[in-house]
mmCIF file of C-alpha atoms in Angstrom:
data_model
loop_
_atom_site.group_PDB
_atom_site.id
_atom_site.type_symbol
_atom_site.label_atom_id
_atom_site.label_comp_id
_atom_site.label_asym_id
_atom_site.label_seq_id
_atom_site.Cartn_x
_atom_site.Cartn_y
_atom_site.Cartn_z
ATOM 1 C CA UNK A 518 87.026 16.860 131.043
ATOM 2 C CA UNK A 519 84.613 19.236 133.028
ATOM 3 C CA UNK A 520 83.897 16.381 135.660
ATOM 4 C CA UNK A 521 86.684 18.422 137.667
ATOM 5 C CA UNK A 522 84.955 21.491 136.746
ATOM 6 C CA UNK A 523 84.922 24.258 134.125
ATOM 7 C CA UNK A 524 87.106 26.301 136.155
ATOM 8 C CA UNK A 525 89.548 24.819 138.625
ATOM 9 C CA UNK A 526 91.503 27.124 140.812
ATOM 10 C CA UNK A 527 94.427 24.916 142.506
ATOM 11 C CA UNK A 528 97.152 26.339 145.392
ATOM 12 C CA UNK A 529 97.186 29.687 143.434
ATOM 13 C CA UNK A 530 99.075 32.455 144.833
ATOM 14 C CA UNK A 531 99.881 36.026 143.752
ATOM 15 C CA UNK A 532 102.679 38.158 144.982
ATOM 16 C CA UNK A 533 103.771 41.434 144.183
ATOM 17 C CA UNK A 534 107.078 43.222 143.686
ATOM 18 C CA UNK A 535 107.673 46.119 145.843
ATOM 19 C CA UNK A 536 110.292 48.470 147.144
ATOM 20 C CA UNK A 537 111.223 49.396 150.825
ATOM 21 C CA UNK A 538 112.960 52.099 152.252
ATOM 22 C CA UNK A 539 116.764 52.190 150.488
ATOM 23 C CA UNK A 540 114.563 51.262 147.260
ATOM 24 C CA UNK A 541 115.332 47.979 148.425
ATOM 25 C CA UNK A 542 113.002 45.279 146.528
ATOM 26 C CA UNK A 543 110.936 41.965 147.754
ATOM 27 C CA UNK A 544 107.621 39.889 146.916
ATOM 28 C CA UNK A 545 104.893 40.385 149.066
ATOM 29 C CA UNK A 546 102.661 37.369 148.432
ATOM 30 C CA UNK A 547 99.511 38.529 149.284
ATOM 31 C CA UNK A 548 97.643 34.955 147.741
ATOM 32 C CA UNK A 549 98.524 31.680 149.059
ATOM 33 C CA UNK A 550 97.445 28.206 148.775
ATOM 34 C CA UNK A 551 93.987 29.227 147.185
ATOM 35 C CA UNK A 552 91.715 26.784 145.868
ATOM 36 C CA UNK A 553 88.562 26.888 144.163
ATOM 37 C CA UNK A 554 86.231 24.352 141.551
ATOM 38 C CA UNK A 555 83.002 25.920 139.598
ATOM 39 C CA UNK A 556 80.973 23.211 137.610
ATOM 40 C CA UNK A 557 78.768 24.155 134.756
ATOM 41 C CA UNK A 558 75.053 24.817 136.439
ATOM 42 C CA UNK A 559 76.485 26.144 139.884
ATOM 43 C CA UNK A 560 76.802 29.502 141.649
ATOM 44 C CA UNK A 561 79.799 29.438 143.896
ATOM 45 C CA UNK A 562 79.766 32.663 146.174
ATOM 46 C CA UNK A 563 82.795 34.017 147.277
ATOM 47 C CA UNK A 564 82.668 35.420 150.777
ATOM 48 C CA UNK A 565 84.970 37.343 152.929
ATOM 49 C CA UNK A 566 86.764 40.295 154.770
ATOM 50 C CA UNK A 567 88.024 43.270 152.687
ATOM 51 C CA UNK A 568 91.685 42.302 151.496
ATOM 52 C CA UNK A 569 90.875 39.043 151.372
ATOM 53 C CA UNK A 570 91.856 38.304 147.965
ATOM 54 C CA UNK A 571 88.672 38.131 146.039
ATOM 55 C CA UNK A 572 88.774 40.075 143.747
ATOM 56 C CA UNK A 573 92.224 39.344 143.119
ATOM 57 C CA UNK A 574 91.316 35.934 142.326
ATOM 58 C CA UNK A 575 88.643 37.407 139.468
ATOM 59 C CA UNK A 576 91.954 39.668 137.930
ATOM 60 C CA UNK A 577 94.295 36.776 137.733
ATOM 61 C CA UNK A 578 91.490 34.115 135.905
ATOM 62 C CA UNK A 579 91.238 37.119 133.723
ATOM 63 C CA UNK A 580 94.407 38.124 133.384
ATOM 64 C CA UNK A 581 94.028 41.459 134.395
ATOM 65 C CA UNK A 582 96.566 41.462 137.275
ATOM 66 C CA UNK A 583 99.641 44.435 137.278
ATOM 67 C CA UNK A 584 102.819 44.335 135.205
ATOM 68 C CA UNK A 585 104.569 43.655 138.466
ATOM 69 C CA UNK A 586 102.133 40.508 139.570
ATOM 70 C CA UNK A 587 103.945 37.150 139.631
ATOM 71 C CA UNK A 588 101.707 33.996 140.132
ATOM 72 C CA UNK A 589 102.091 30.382 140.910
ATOM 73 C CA UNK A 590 99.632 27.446 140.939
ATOM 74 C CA UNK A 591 97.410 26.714 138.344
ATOM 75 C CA UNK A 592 94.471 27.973 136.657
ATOM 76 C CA UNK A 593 92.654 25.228 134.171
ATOM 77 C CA UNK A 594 89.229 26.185 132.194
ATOM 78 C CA UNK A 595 88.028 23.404 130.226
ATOM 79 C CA UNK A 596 90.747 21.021 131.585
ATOM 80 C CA UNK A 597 93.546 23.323 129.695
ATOM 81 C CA UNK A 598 96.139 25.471 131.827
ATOM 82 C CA UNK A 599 95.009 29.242 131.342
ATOM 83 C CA UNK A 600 98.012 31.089 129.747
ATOM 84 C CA UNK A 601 98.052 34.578 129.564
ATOM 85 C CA UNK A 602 97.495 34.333 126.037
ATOM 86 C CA UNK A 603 94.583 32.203 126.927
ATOM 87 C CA UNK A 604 93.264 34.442 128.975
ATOM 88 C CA UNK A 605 93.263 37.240 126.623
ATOM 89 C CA UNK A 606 91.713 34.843 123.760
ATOM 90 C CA UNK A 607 88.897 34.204 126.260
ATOM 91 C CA UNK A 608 88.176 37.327 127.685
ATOM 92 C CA UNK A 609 84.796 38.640 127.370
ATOM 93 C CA UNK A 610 83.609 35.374 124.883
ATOM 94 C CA UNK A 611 84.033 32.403 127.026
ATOM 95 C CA UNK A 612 85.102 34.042 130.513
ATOM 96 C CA UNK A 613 83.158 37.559 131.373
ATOM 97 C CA UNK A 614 83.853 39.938 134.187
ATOM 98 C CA UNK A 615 81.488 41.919 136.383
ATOM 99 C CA UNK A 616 83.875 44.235 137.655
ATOM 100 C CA UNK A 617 83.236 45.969 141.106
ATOM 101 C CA UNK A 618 84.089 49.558 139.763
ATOM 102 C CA UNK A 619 81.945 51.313 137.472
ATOM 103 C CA UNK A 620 85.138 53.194 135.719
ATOM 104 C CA UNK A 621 85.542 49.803 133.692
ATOM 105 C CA UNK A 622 82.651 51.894 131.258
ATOM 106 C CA UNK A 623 84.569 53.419 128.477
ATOM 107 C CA UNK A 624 83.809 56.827 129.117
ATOM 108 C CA UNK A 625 83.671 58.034 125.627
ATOM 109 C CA UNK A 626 80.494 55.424 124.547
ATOM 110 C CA UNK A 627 77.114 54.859 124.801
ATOM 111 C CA UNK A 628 76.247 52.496 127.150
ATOM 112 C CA UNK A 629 74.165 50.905 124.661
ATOM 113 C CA UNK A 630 76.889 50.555 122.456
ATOM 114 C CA UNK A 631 79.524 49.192 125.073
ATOM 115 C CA UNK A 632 76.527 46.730 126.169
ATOM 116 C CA UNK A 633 75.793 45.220 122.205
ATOM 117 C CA UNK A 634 79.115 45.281 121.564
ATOM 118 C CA UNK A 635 80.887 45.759 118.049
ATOM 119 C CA UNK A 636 78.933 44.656 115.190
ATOM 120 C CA UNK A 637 75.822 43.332 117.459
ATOM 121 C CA UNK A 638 73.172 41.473 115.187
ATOM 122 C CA UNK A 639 69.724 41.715 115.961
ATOM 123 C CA UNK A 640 69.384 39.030 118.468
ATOM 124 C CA UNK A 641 71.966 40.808 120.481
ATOM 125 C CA UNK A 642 70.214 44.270 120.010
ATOM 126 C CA UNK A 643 67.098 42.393 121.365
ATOM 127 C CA UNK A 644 68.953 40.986 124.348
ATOM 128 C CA UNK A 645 69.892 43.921 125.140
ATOM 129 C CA UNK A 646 66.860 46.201 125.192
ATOM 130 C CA UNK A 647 65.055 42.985 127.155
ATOM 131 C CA UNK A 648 67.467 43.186 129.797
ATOM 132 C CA UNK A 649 67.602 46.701 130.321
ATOM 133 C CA UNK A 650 63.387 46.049 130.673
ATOM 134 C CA UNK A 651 64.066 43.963 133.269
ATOM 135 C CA UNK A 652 66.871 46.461 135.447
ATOM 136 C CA UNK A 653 64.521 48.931 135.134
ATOM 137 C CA UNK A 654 66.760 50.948 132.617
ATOM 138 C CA UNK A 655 64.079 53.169 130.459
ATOM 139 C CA UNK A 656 64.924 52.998 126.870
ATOM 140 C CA UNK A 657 66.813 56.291 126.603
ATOM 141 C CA UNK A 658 69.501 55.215 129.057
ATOM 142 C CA UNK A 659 71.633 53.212 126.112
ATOM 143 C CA UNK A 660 72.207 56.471 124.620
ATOM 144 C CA UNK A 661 73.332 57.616 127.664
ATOM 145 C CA UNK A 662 76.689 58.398 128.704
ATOM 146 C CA UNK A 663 78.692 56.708 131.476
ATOM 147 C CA UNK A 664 78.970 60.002 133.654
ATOM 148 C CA UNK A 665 75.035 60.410 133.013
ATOM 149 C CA UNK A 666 73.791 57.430 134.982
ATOM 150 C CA UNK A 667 73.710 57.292 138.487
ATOM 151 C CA UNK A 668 76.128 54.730 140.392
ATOM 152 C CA UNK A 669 73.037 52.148 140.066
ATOM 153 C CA UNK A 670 72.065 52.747 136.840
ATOM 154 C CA UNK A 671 75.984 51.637 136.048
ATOM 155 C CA UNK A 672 75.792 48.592 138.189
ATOM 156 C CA UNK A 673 72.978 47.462 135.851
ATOM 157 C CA UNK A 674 74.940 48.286 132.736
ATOM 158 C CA UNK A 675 77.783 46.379 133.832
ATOM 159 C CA UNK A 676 75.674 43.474 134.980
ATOM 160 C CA UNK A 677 73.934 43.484 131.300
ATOM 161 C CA UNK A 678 77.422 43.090 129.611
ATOM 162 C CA UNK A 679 77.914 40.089 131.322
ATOM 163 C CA UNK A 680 74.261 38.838 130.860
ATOM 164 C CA UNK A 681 74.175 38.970 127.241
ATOM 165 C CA UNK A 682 77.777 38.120 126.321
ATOM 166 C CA UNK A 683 76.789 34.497 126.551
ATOM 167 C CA UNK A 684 79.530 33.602 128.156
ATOM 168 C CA UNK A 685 80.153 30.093 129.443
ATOM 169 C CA UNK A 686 82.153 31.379 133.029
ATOM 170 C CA UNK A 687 80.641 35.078 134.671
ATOM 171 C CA UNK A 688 82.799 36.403 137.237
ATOM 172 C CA UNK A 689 80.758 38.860 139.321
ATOM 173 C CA UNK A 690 82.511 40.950 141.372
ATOM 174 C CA UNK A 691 80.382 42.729 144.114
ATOM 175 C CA UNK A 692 77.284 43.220 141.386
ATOM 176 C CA UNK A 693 74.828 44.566 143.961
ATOM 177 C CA UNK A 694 76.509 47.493 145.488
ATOM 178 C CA UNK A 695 74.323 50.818 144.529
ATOM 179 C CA UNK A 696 71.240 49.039 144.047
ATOM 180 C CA UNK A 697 68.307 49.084 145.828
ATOM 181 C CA UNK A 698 66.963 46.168 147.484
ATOM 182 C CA UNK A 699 64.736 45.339 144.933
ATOM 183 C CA UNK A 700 67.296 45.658 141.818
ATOM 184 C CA UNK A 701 70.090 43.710 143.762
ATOM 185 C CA UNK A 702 67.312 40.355 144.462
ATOM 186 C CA UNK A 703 66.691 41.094 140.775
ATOM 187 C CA UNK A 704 70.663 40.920 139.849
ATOM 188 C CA UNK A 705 70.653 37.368 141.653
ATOM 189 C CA UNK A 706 67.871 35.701 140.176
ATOM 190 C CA UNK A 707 69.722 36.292 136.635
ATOM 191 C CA UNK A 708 72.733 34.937 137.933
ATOM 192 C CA UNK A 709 70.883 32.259 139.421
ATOM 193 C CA UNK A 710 68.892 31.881 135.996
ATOM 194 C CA UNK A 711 71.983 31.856 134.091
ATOM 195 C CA UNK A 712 73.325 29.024 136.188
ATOM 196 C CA UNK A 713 69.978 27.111 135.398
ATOM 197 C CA UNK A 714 70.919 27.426 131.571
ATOM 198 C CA UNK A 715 74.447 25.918 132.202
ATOM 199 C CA UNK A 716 76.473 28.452 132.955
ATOM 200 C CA UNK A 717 78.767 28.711 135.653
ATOM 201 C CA UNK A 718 79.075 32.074 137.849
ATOM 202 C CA UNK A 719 81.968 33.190 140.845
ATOM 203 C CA UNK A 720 80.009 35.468 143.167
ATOM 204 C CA UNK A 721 82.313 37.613 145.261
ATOM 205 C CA UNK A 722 80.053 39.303 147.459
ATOM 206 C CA UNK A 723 80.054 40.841 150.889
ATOM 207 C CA UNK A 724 76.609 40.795 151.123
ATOM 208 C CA UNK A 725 76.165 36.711 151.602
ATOM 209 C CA UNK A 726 73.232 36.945 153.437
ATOM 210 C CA UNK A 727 71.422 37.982 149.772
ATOM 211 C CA UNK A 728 73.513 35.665 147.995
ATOM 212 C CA UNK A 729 73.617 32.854 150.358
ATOM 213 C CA UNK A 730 69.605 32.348 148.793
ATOM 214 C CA UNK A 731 70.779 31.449 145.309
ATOM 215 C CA UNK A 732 74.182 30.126 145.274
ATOM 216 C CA UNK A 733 75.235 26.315 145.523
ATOM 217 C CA UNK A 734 78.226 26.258 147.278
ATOM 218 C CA UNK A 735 79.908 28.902 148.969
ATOM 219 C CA UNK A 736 83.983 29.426 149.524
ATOM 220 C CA UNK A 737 85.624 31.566 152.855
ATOM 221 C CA UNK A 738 88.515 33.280 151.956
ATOM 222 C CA UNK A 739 90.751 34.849 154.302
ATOM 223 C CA UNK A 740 94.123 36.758 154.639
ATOM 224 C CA UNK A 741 94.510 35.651 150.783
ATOM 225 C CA UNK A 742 93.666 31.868 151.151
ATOM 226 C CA UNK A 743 90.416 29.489 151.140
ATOM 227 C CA UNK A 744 89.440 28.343 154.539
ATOM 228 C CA UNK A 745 86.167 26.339 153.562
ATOM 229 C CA UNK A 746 84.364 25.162 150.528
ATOM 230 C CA UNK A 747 80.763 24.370 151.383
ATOM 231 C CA UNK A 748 77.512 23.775 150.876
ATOM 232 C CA UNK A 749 75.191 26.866 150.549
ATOM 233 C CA UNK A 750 71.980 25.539 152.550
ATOM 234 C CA UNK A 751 74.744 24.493 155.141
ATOM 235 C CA UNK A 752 75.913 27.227 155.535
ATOM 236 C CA UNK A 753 72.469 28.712 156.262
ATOM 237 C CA UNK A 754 71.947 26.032 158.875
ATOM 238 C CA UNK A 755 74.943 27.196 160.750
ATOM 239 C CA UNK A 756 76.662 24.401 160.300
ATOM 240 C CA UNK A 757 79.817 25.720 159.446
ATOM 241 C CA UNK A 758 83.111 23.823 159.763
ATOM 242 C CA UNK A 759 86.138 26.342 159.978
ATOM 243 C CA UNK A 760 85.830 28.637 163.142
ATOM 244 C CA UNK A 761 86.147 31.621 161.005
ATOM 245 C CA UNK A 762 82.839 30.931 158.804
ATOM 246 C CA UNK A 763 80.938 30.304 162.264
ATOM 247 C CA UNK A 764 81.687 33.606 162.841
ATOM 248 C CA UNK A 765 80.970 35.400 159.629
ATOM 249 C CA UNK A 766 77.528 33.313 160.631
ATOM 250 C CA UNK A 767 76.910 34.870 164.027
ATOM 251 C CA UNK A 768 77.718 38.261 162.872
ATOM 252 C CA UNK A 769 74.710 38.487 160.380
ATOM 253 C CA UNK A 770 72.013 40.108 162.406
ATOM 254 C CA UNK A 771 69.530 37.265 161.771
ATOM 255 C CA UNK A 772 71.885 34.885 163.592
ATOM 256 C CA UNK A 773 73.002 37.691 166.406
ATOM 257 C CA UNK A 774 75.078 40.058 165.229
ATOM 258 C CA UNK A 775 77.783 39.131 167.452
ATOM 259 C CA UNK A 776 81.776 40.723 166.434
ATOM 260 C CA UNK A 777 84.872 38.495 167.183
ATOM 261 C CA UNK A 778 87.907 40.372 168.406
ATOM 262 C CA UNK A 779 91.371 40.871 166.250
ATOM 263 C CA UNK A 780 91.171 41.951 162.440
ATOM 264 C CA UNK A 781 93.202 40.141 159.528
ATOM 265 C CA UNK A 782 96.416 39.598 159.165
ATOM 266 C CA UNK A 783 98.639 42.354 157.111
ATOM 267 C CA UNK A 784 100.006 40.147 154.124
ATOM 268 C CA UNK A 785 103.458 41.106 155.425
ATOM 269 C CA UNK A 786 103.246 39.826 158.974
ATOM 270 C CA UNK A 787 101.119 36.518 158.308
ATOM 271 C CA UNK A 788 101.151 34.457 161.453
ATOM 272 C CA UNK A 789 102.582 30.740 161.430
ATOM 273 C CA UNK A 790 100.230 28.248 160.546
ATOM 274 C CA UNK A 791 96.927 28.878 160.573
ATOM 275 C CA UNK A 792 95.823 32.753 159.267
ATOM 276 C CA UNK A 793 93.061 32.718 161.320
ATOM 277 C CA UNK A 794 94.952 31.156 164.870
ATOM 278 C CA UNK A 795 95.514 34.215 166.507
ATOM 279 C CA UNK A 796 91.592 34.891 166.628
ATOM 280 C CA UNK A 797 90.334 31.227 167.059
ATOM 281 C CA UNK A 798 89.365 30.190 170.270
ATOM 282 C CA UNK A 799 89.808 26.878 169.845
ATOM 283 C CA UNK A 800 93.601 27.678 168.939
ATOM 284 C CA UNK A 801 96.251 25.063 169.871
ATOM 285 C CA UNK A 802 100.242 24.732 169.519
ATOM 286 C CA UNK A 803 99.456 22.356 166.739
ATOM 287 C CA UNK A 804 97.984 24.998 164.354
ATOM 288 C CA UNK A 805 100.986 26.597 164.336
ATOM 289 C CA UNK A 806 101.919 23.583 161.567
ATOM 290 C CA UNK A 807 100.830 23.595 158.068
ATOM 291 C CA UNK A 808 97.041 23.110 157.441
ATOM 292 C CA UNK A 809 96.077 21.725 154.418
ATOM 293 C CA UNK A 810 92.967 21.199 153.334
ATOM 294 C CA UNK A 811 90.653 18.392 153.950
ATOM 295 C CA UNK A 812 87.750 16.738 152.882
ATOM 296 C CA UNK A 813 84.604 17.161 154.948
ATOM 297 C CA UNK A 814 80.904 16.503 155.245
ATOM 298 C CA UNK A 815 80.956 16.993 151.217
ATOM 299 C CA UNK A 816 82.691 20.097 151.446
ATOM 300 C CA UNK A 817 86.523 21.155 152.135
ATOM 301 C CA UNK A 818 88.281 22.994 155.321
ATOM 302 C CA UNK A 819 91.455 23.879 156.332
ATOM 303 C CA UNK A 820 91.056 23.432 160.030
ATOM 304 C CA UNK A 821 92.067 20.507 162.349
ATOM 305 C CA UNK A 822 89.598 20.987 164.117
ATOM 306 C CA UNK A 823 86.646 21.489 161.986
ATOM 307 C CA UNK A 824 83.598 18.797 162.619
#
């Protein structure tokens, strides 16, 4: 059953109902075609532009998405279809969400509190105070309230809901934003450790030069779709498949710090064919077809050309 993965992502897509001038209504899909596997033990990090969908994939796994969200494909933890109801059942016991901002905190509690959660027992209590220890958090921040702690110091409470809730799937959604150098290696390596123990963790991240160092795999989304799956040390080696992950590459300083021209594709004025074609250099009539994606050098890429 998890040989395909705990959590298998297949052609999802997410659109959402709006209203033009004249109050005049339509779906703007903003998600297409996206596809994504985690397997128990891994660290799949999620890179990509702002807008790229991202985070949008962490809302709809968790079910968090807008009344006026409508979503296709499939979602499957544990070889079962996620239902809404599913979701819900899930949420925060099997499935756990990092979220990016820090006004998930319920204002009116404790951190402490909101970290144990209802009715902790003393195991839970312990986890807790031993990963505060280890974020740095002094012993008086748990009775502290959210608006009392720095934007750090809530980073590190959000990442120590997640840590302890023994979830089976952690969805961590930018976790190292606000922290120093330091704290965010320190965020990794629990994610990483946590992925030793079994677990499985998403890591959506624009900072993939840090995260690069302890994920497995890592997935390119763009203008709301997956362009590669790959290996992480690959990706290190530059040997990136799709044209648009060679240039995420060259644009960390390390590897030159060189820009491409064009920016990404509004979700209402997508280009035909490939999202990424009218930036590619290597752009031909022929990806102005549908691309699917294919298997290749034991990862995936939705490129013709790709080698």
């Amino acid at each position: 059953m998890e040989k395909e993965g705990i959590l298998v992502v297949k052609e999802l897509s997410v659109s959402f109902r709006m209203y033009d001038k004249g109050l005049e209504q339509y779906e703007l899909e903003v998600i297409s075609n996206l596809n994504l596997d985690l397997k128990p033990g891994e660290i799949v990090a999620v890179a990509g532009a702002s807008g790229s969908g991202k985070s949008l994939l962490a809302h709809a796994v968790m079910g968090l998405l807008p009344g006026n969200a409508t979503v296709g494909g499939e979602i499957r933890y544990r070889g079962e279809v996620l239902t809404q109801k599913r979701k819900e059942a899930l949420r925060g016991r099997e499935i756990a969400l990092v979220p990016q901002s820090v006004a998930y905190l319920d204002p009116l509690m404790r951190v402490g509190n909101q970290v144990r959660g209802n009715r902790p027992d003393e195991g839970r209590r312990k986890a807790q105070k031993e990963i505060f220890r280890r974020f740095q958090l002094q012993e008086r921040a748990e009775k502290l309230y959210p608006f009392q702690l720095s934007g750090g110091m809530a980073r590190r409470v959000l990442v120590s809901t997640a840590v302890i809730s023994g979830a089976r799937v952690i969805l961590a959604d930018e976790p190292t934003p606000g922290l120093d150098l330091e704290m965010a290696v320190e965020a990794l390596k629990v994610f990483r450790e946590l992925a030793d123990e079994g677990k499985a963790v998403i890591l959506i991240t624009h900072d993939i030069d840090l995260a690069v160092h302890v994920a497995d795999r890592i997935a390119v989304f763009y203008a709301g779709t997956t362009l590669e799956l790959m290996k992480a040390s690959d990706f290190q080696e530059g040997k990136a498949r799709h044209p648009y992950t060679r240039a995420l590459w060259e644009a960390l300083p390390q590897n030159g710090f060189r820009p491409i021209p064009g920016f990404q594709p509004y979700a209402k004025a997508l280009p035909v064919g490939c999202l990424f074609g009218p930036r590619c250099p290597r752009k031909t009539k022929a990806c102005e077809a549908e691309i699917p994606m294919r298997k290749l050098c034991g990862g995936y890429v939705r490129c013709i050309y790709g080698d």
